[in-house]
Amino acid sequence: MPELPEVESLRRGLEEFVVGQRVRNVEVLLGKIVSGRGTKRTNDESKVKNFCAKISGKKILSITRRAKNMMINLERGGMLLVHLKMTGQLVYKSNKDNSTVSGGHPIQLSDNKLPNKHTYIIFTLEDGVLYYNDVRQFGYVLYFDSIEEINKLGHFDDLGWEPLDEGFTLAAFTEKMKSKKGILKKLLLDQKVVVGLGNIYADEVCYEAGVRPDRKVETLSKKEIQKLYNSIIRIIPRAIELGGSSVADYLLADGSRGNYAHEHKVYKRGGKKCFKCGRELNKSEVAGRTTVYCGFDQK
Ligand SMILES: [Zn+2]
């Protein structure tokens, strides 16, 4: 599953290619993808019809993001809410020079052939085609007339701070941490606190901060909270800058693999040597997730 840096990288890559283009035609090959969220949704013909009618002919004005949701904003206020979930993939192919922009699930699954058996939506734009593929069909692409409509669903209600936002201050983070109890890693993974930290970045943040991921939050000192905060606001922008991590076969908008993976200090390094002290890194299960940390450098 992509984490925030990967989704942000995809957003930036797609934005460069599709903004300013008009949607000429929309073809929905699996209705449930545009019919709702969750696993129980089914194909809703009226929603499919509405989806196609509302998008066709409209120009793409921008692509924005909230947590791991992407919003493709259309003229006259409409927008597409895209969530790739586990295996969603967006691929844009230009008609002009055949250049391809892709992100989400690995492109090799689709064999570079487009559309393929996992293609469920085809947006024909003026200069190219945007495909939505999804092997396991957990993702969704929904049309809304306005952001207010999305807000009415409470879609963003439970989301915490964006690590890149101004509102995410040390004071606010400290206050939040002081009000919480439980395992640190569980809290870092909790999207109600800070969005975008998944298994990779939660471990990396704890390592850089010198704090064990299995620590109880209520035992953290002010200084340790500060170190965690500093690590979050350094690591996330750095990962975005480098295009995210290529682990979990996540591909970037330009088809290349993210290279923040080269900077991973602990993720997937269980049993290997700690870069700081040379001791073997511990690998265990914390908050239900495989977790790697240094038992010497992290307290
Ligand atoms: Zn160490």
GROMACS .gro file of C-alpha atoms and ligand atoms in nm:
model
  300
    1MET     CA    1   0.000   0.000   0.000
    2PRO     CA    2   0.142   0.341  -0.091
    3GLU     CA    3   0.222   0.578   0.191
    4LEU     CA    4   0.189   0.954   0.175
    5PRO     CA    5   0.519   1.028  -0.005
    6GLU     CA    6   0.430   0.786  -0.283
    7VAL     CA    7   0.081   0.931  -0.334
    8GLU     CA    8   0.221   1.284  -0.329
    9SER     CA    9   0.484   1.186  -0.588
   10LEU     CA   10   0.216   1.039  -0.812
   11ARG     CA   11   0.004   1.350  -0.769
   12ARG     CA   12   0.290   1.575  -0.872
   13GLY     CA   13   0.374   1.359  -1.172
   14LEU     CA   14   0.018   1.337  -1.300
   15GLU     CA   15  -0.047   1.704  -1.243
   16GLU     CA   16   0.230   1.791  -1.482
   17PHE     CA   17   0.068   1.594  -1.764
   18VAL     CA   18  -0.308   1.610  -1.727
   19VAL     CA   19  -0.387   1.956  -1.590
   20GLY     CA   20  -0.539   2.177  -1.859
   21GLN     CA   21  -0.671   1.886  -2.061
   22ARG     CA   22  -1.038   1.826  -2.128
   23VAL     CA   23  -1.198   1.485  -2.068
   24ARG     CA   24  -1.328   1.376  -2.408
   25ASN     CA   25  -1.483   1.048  -2.301
   26VAL     CA   26  -1.519   0.822  -1.997
   27GLU     CA   27  -1.565   0.449  -2.006
   28VAL     CA   28  -1.641   0.257  -1.686
   29LEU     CA   29  -1.571  -0.115  -1.714
   30LEU     CA   30  -1.644  -0.205  -1.351
   31GLY     CA   31  -1.927  -0.007  -1.201
   32LYS     CA   32  -1.852  -0.069  -0.836
   33ILE     CA   33  -1.528   0.130  -0.853
   34VAL     CA   34  -1.732   0.447  -0.913
   35SER     CA   35  -2.034   0.344  -0.703
   36GLY     CA   36  -1.904   0.390  -0.351
   37ARG     CA   37  -1.644   0.306  -0.088
   38GLY     CA   38  -1.589  -0.006   0.117
   39THR     CA   39  -1.605  -0.376   0.039
   40LYS     CA   40  -1.982  -0.412   0.030
   41ARG     CA   41  -2.049  -0.175  -0.260
   42THR     CA   42  -2.192  -0.310  -0.580
   43ASN     CA   43  -2.236  -0.181  -0.929
   44ASP     CA   44  -2.488   0.104  -0.933
   45GLU     CA   45  -2.595   0.181  -1.290
   46SER     CA   46  -2.735   0.523  -1.208
   47LYS     CA   47  -2.408   0.622  -1.039
   48VAL     CA   48  -2.208   0.500  -1.336
   49LYS     CA   49  -2.426   0.704  -1.571
   50ASN     CA   50  -2.397   1.011  -1.353
   51PHE     CA   51  -2.019   0.963  -1.324
   52CYS     CA   52  -1.972   0.959  -1.700
   53ALA     CA   53  -2.215   1.243  -1.766
   54LYS     CA   54  -2.063   1.474  -1.506
   55ILE     CA   55  -1.704   1.427  -1.618
   56SER     CA   56  -1.731   1.418  -1.995
   57GLY     CA   57  -1.634   1.744  -2.159
   58LYS     CA   58  -1.486   1.898  -1.847
   59LYS     CA   59  -1.139   2.036  -1.814
   60ILE     CA   60  -0.901   1.916  -1.541
   61LEU     CA   61  -0.799   2.220  -1.338
   62SER     CA   62  -0.571   2.072  -1.072
   63ILE     CA   63  -0.489   1.766  -0.866
   64THR     CA   64  -0.481   1.803  -0.491
   65ARG     CA   65  -0.433   1.563  -0.203
   66ARG     CA   66  -0.554   1.506   0.151
   67ALA     CA   67  -0.377   1.220   0.328
   68LYS     CA   68  -0.377   0.940   0.071
   69ASN     CA   69  -0.682   1.073  -0.114
   70MET     CA   70  -0.625   1.243  -0.448
   71MET     CA   71  -0.875   1.493  -0.582
   72ILE     CA   72  -0.885   1.555  -0.955
   73ASN     CA   73  -1.053   1.894  -0.970
   74LEU     CA   74  -1.268   1.972  -1.270
   75GLU     CA   75  -1.403   2.296  -1.408
   76ARG     CA   76  -1.730   2.424  -1.263
   77GLY     CA   77  -1.651   2.278  -0.922
   78GLY     CA   78  -1.681   1.904  -0.980
   79MET     CA   79  -1.412   1.665  -0.866
   80LEU     CA   80  -1.301   1.305  -0.862
   81LEU     CA   81  -1.201   1.154  -0.532
   82VAL     CA   82  -0.941   0.883  -0.596
   83HIS     CA   83  -0.814   0.635  -0.340
   84LEU     CA   84  -0.581   0.363  -0.465
   85LYS     CA   85  -0.610   0.150  -0.150
   86MET     CA   86  -0.404  -0.171  -0.185
   87THR     CA   87  -0.361  -0.224  -0.557
   88GLY     CA   88  -0.503   0.073  -0.745
   89GLN     CA   89  -0.295   0.214  -1.025
   90LEU     CA   90  -0.321   0.524  -1.240
   91VAL     CA   91  -0.146   0.524  -1.573
   92TYR     CA   92  -0.144   0.812  -1.817
   93LYS     CA   93  -0.028   0.752  -2.170
   94SER     CA   94   0.034   1.048  -2.395
   95ASN     CA   95  -0.075   1.030  -2.759
   96LYS     CA   96   0.181   1.288  -2.853
   97ASP     CA   97   0.508   1.115  -2.769
   98ASN     CA   98   0.390   0.793  -2.607
   99SER     CA   99   0.536   0.902  -2.272
  100THR     CA  100   0.380   0.723  -1.976
  101VAL     CA  101   0.311   0.843  -1.624
  102SER     CA  102   0.214   0.579  -1.374
  103GLY     CA  103   0.182   0.528  -1.004
  104GLY     CA  104   0.030   0.284  -0.762
  105HIS     CA  105   0.053  -0.086  -0.815
  106PRO     CA  106   0.348  -0.211  -1.021
  107ILE     CA  107   0.312  -0.154  -1.389
  108GLN     CA  108   0.452  -0.494  -1.483
  109LEU     CA  109   0.132  -0.656  -1.361
  110SER     CA  110  -0.045  -0.488  -1.645
  111ASP     CA  111   0.230  -0.599  -1.880
  112ASN     CA  112   0.247  -0.251  -2.021
  113LYS     CA  113  -0.056  -0.342  -2.226
  114LEU     CA  114  -0.337  -0.092  -2.184
  115PRO     CA  115  -0.617  -0.138  -2.133
  116ASN     CA  116  -0.577  -0.479  -1.970
  117LYS     CA  117  -0.796  -0.715  -1.768
  118HIS     CA  118  -0.749  -0.500  -1.456
  119THR     CA  119  -0.845  -0.173  -1.627
  120TYR     CA  120  -1.174  -0.049  -1.489
  121ILE     CA  121  -1.195   0.314  -1.598
  122ILE     CA  122  -1.066   0.474  -1.917
  123PHE     CA  123  -1.057   0.854  -1.934
  124THR     CA  124  -0.985   0.973  -2.284
  125LEU     CA  125  -0.827   1.317  -2.262
  126GLU     CA  126  -0.730   1.555  -2.540
  127ASP     CA  127  -0.367   1.449  -2.562
  128GLY     CA  128  -0.371   1.105  -2.406
  129VAL     CA  129  -0.554   0.844  -2.202
  130LEU     CA  130  -0.572   0.798  -1.825
  131TYR     CA  131  -0.635   0.443  -1.705
  132TYR     CA  132  -0.747   0.328  -1.363
  133ASN     CA  133  -0.639  -0.032  -1.298
  134ASP     CA  134  -0.697  -0.224  -0.977
  135VAL     CA  135  -0.607  -0.592  -0.938
  136ARG     CA  136  -0.794  -0.645  -0.612
  137GLN     CA  137  -1.060  -0.379  -0.670
  138PHE     CA  138  -1.041  -0.215  -0.327
  139GLY     CA  139  -0.982   0.136  -0.460
  140TYR     CA  140  -1.241   0.387  -0.573
  141VAL     CA  141  -1.288   0.682  -0.802
  142LEU     CA  142  -1.597   0.882  -0.707
  143TYR     CA  143  -1.751   1.194  -0.854
  144PHE     CA  144  -1.866   1.482  -0.635
  145ASP     CA  145  -2.011   1.819  -0.730
  146SER     CA  146  -1.804   1.997  -0.466
  147ILE     CA  147  -1.568   1.948  -0.175
  148GLU     CA  148  -1.865   2.020   0.053
  149GLU     CA  149  -2.030   1.703  -0.075
  150ILE     CA  150  -1.725   1.503   0.026
  151ASN     CA  151  -1.716   1.675   0.363
  152LYS     CA  152  -2.082   1.590   0.417
  153LEU     CA  153  -1.985   1.223   0.404
  154GLY     CA  154  -1.736   1.291   0.680
  155HIS     CA  155  -1.469   1.150   0.451
  156PHE     CA  156  -1.190   1.366   0.594
  157ASP     CA  157  -1.330   1.404   0.947
  158ASP     CA  158  -1.103   1.155   1.115
  159LEU     CA  159  -0.784   1.269   0.949
  160GLY     CA  160  -0.512   1.424   1.156
  161TRP     CA  161  -0.242   1.670   1.060
  162GLU     CA  162  -0.067   1.670   0.727
  163PRO     CA  163   0.302   1.652   0.821
  164LEU     CA  164   0.374   1.929   0.569
  165ASP     CA  165   0.108   2.167   0.697
  166GLU     CA  166   0.179   2.478   0.898
  167GLY     CA  167  -0.069   2.367   1.163
  168PHE     CA  168   0.149   2.070   1.248
  169THR     CA  169   0.360   2.244   1.511
  170LEU     CA  170   0.574   2.104   1.789
  171ALA     CA  171   0.340   2.255   2.047
  172ALA     CA  172   0.033   2.093   1.892
  173PHE     CA  173   0.207   1.758   1.850
  174THR     CA  174   0.335   1.765   2.210
  175GLU     CA  175  -0.009   1.843   2.343
  176LYS     CA  176  -0.161   1.558   2.144
  177MET     CA  177   0.104   1.309   2.256
  178LYS     CA  178   0.061   1.414   2.618
  179SER     CA  179  -0.311   1.338   2.591
  180LYS     CA  180  -0.254   0.985   2.461
  181LYS     CA  181  -0.169   0.647   2.605
  182GLY     CA  182  -0.048   0.324   2.450
  183ILE     CA  183   0.218   0.197   2.215
  184LEU     CA  184   0.408   0.468   2.031
  185LYS     CA  185   0.409   0.295   1.694
  186LYS     CA  186   0.035   0.239   1.708
  187LEU     CA  187  -0.010   0.611   1.763
  188LEU     CA  188   0.224   0.705   1.480
  189LEU     CA  189   0.028   0.478   1.246
  190ASP     CA  190  -0.300   0.630   1.361
  191GLN     CA  191  -0.419   0.857   1.079
  192LYS     CA  192  -0.627   1.054   1.330
  193VAL     CA  193  -0.305   1.194   1.472
  194VAL     CA  194  -0.075   1.249   1.175
  195VAL     CA  195  -0.165   1.130   0.827
  196GLY     CA  196   0.069   0.948   0.597
  197LEU     CA  197   0.291   0.757   0.836
  198GLY     CA  198   0.268   0.391   0.749
  199ASN     CA  199   0.490   0.103   0.844
  200ILE     CA  200   0.799   0.229   0.662
  201TYR     CA  201   0.805   0.585   0.787
  202ALA     CA  202   0.688   0.505   1.141
  203ASP     CA  203   0.994   0.283   1.191
  204GLU     CA  204   1.228   0.531   1.025
  205VAL     CA  205   1.096   0.815   1.241
  206CYS     CA  206   1.145   0.615   1.564
  207TYR     CA  207   1.498   0.518   1.466
  208GLU     CA  208   1.603   0.870   1.382
  209ALA     CA  209   1.447   0.997   1.704
  210GLY     CA  210   1.624   0.729   1.910
  211VAL     CA  211   1.297   0.607   2.060
  212ARG     CA  212   1.178   0.246   2.063
  213PRO     CA  213   0.856   0.195   1.867
  214ASP     CA  214   0.716  -0.023   2.144
  215ARG     CA  215   0.752   0.250   2.409
  216LYS     CA  216   0.442   0.359   2.594
  217VAL     CA  217   0.351   0.708   2.481
  218GLU     CA  218   0.281   0.817   2.838
  219THR     CA  219   0.646   0.754   2.930
  220LEU     CA  220   0.790   0.982   2.660
  221SER     CA  221   0.978   1.288   2.777
  222LYS     CA  222   0.926   1.630   2.621
  223LYS     CA  223   1.263   1.595   2.456
  224GLU     CA  224   1.175   1.260   2.303
  225ILE     CA  225   0.849   1.401   2.166
  226GLN     CA  226   1.048   1.684   2.014
  227LYS     CA  227   1.288   1.438   1.852
  228LEU     CA  228   0.997   1.243   1.708
  229TYR     CA  229   0.845   1.561   1.574
  230ASN     CA  230   1.170   1.672   1.415
  231SER     CA  231   1.212   1.334   1.253
  232ILE     CA  232   0.863   1.344   1.101
  233ILE     CA  233   0.908   1.688   0.951
  234ARG     CA  234   1.249   1.593   0.811
  235ILE     CA  235   1.179   1.244   0.680
  236ILE     CA  236   0.844   1.298   0.507
  237PRO     CA  237   0.952   1.594   0.288
  238ARG     CA  238   1.280   1.419   0.215
  239ALA     CA  239   1.094   1.105   0.103
  240ILE     CA  240   0.866   1.313  -0.121
  241GLU     CA  241   1.164   1.494  -0.266
  242LEU     CA  242   1.322   1.161  -0.356
  243GLY     CA  243   0.997   1.023  -0.493
  244GLY     CA  244   0.898   0.796  -0.208
  245SER     CA  245   1.012   0.442  -0.144
  246SER     CA  246   1.000   0.166  -0.396
  247VAL     CA  247   0.923  -0.104  -0.141
  248ALA     CA  248   0.595  -0.289  -0.184
  249ASP     CA  249   0.653  -0.246  -0.556
  250TYR     CA  250   0.532   0.106  -0.555
  251LEU     CA  251   0.609   0.286  -0.877
  252LEU     CA  252   0.629   0.656  -0.934
  253ALA     CA  253   0.443   0.883  -1.164
  254ASP     CA  254   0.721   0.881  -1.422
  255GLY     CA  255   0.750   0.502  -1.410
  256SER     CA  256   1.074   0.507  -1.212
  257ARG     CA  257   1.105   0.357  -0.869
  258GLY     CA  258   1.114   0.584  -0.570
  259ASN     CA  259   1.457   0.603  -0.422
  260TYR     CA  260   1.397   0.700  -0.062
  261ALA     CA  261   1.441   0.325  -0.012
  262HIS     CA  262   1.816   0.390  -0.033
  263GLU     CA  263   1.784   0.599   0.280
  264HIS     CA  264   1.594   0.345   0.486
  265LYS     CA  265   1.782   0.286   0.807
  266VAL     CA  266   1.565   0.016   0.962
  267TYR     CA  267   1.273  -0.074   0.740
  268LYS     CA  268   1.322  -0.430   0.608
  269ARG     CA  269   1.668  -0.439   0.773
  270GLY     CA  270   1.588  -0.674   1.061
  271GLY     CA  271   1.898  -0.876   1.158
  272LYS     CA  272   2.129  -0.642   0.967
  273LYS     CA  273   2.380  -0.408   1.126
  274CYS     CA  274   2.266  -0.079   1.277
  275PHE     CA  275   2.424   0.212   1.091
  276LYS     CA  276   2.490   0.392   1.419
  277CYS     CA  277   2.631   0.126   1.652
  278GLY     CA  278   2.695  -0.176   1.429
  279ARG     CA  279   2.484  -0.407   1.644
  280GLU     CA  280   2.221  -0.633   1.497
  281LEU     CA  281   1.882  -0.466   1.448
  282ASN     CA  282   1.585  -0.622   1.626
  283LYS     CA  283   1.286  -0.742   1.432
  284SER     CA  284   0.960  -0.803   1.614
  285GLU     CA  285   0.591  -0.741   1.594
  286VAL     CA  286   0.471  -0.410   1.735
  287ALA     CA  287   0.117  -0.279   1.694
  288GLY     CA  288   0.048  -0.579   1.475
  289ARG     CA  289   0.314  -0.483   1.223
  290THR     CA  290   0.663  -0.609   1.151
  291THR     CA  291   0.888  -0.360   1.321
  292VAL     CA  292   1.264  -0.309   1.313
  293TYR     CA  293   1.462  -0.105   1.564
  294CYS     CA  294   1.800  -0.086   1.736
  295GLY     CA  295   1.777  -0.210   2.094
  296PHE     CA  296   2.088  -0.011   2.179
  297ASP     CA  297   2.035   0.329   2.018
  298GLN     CA  298   1.661   0.345   2.068
  299LYS     CA  299   1.548   0.382   2.429
  300ZN      ZN  300   2.231   0.089   1.695
   0.00000   0.00000   0.00000
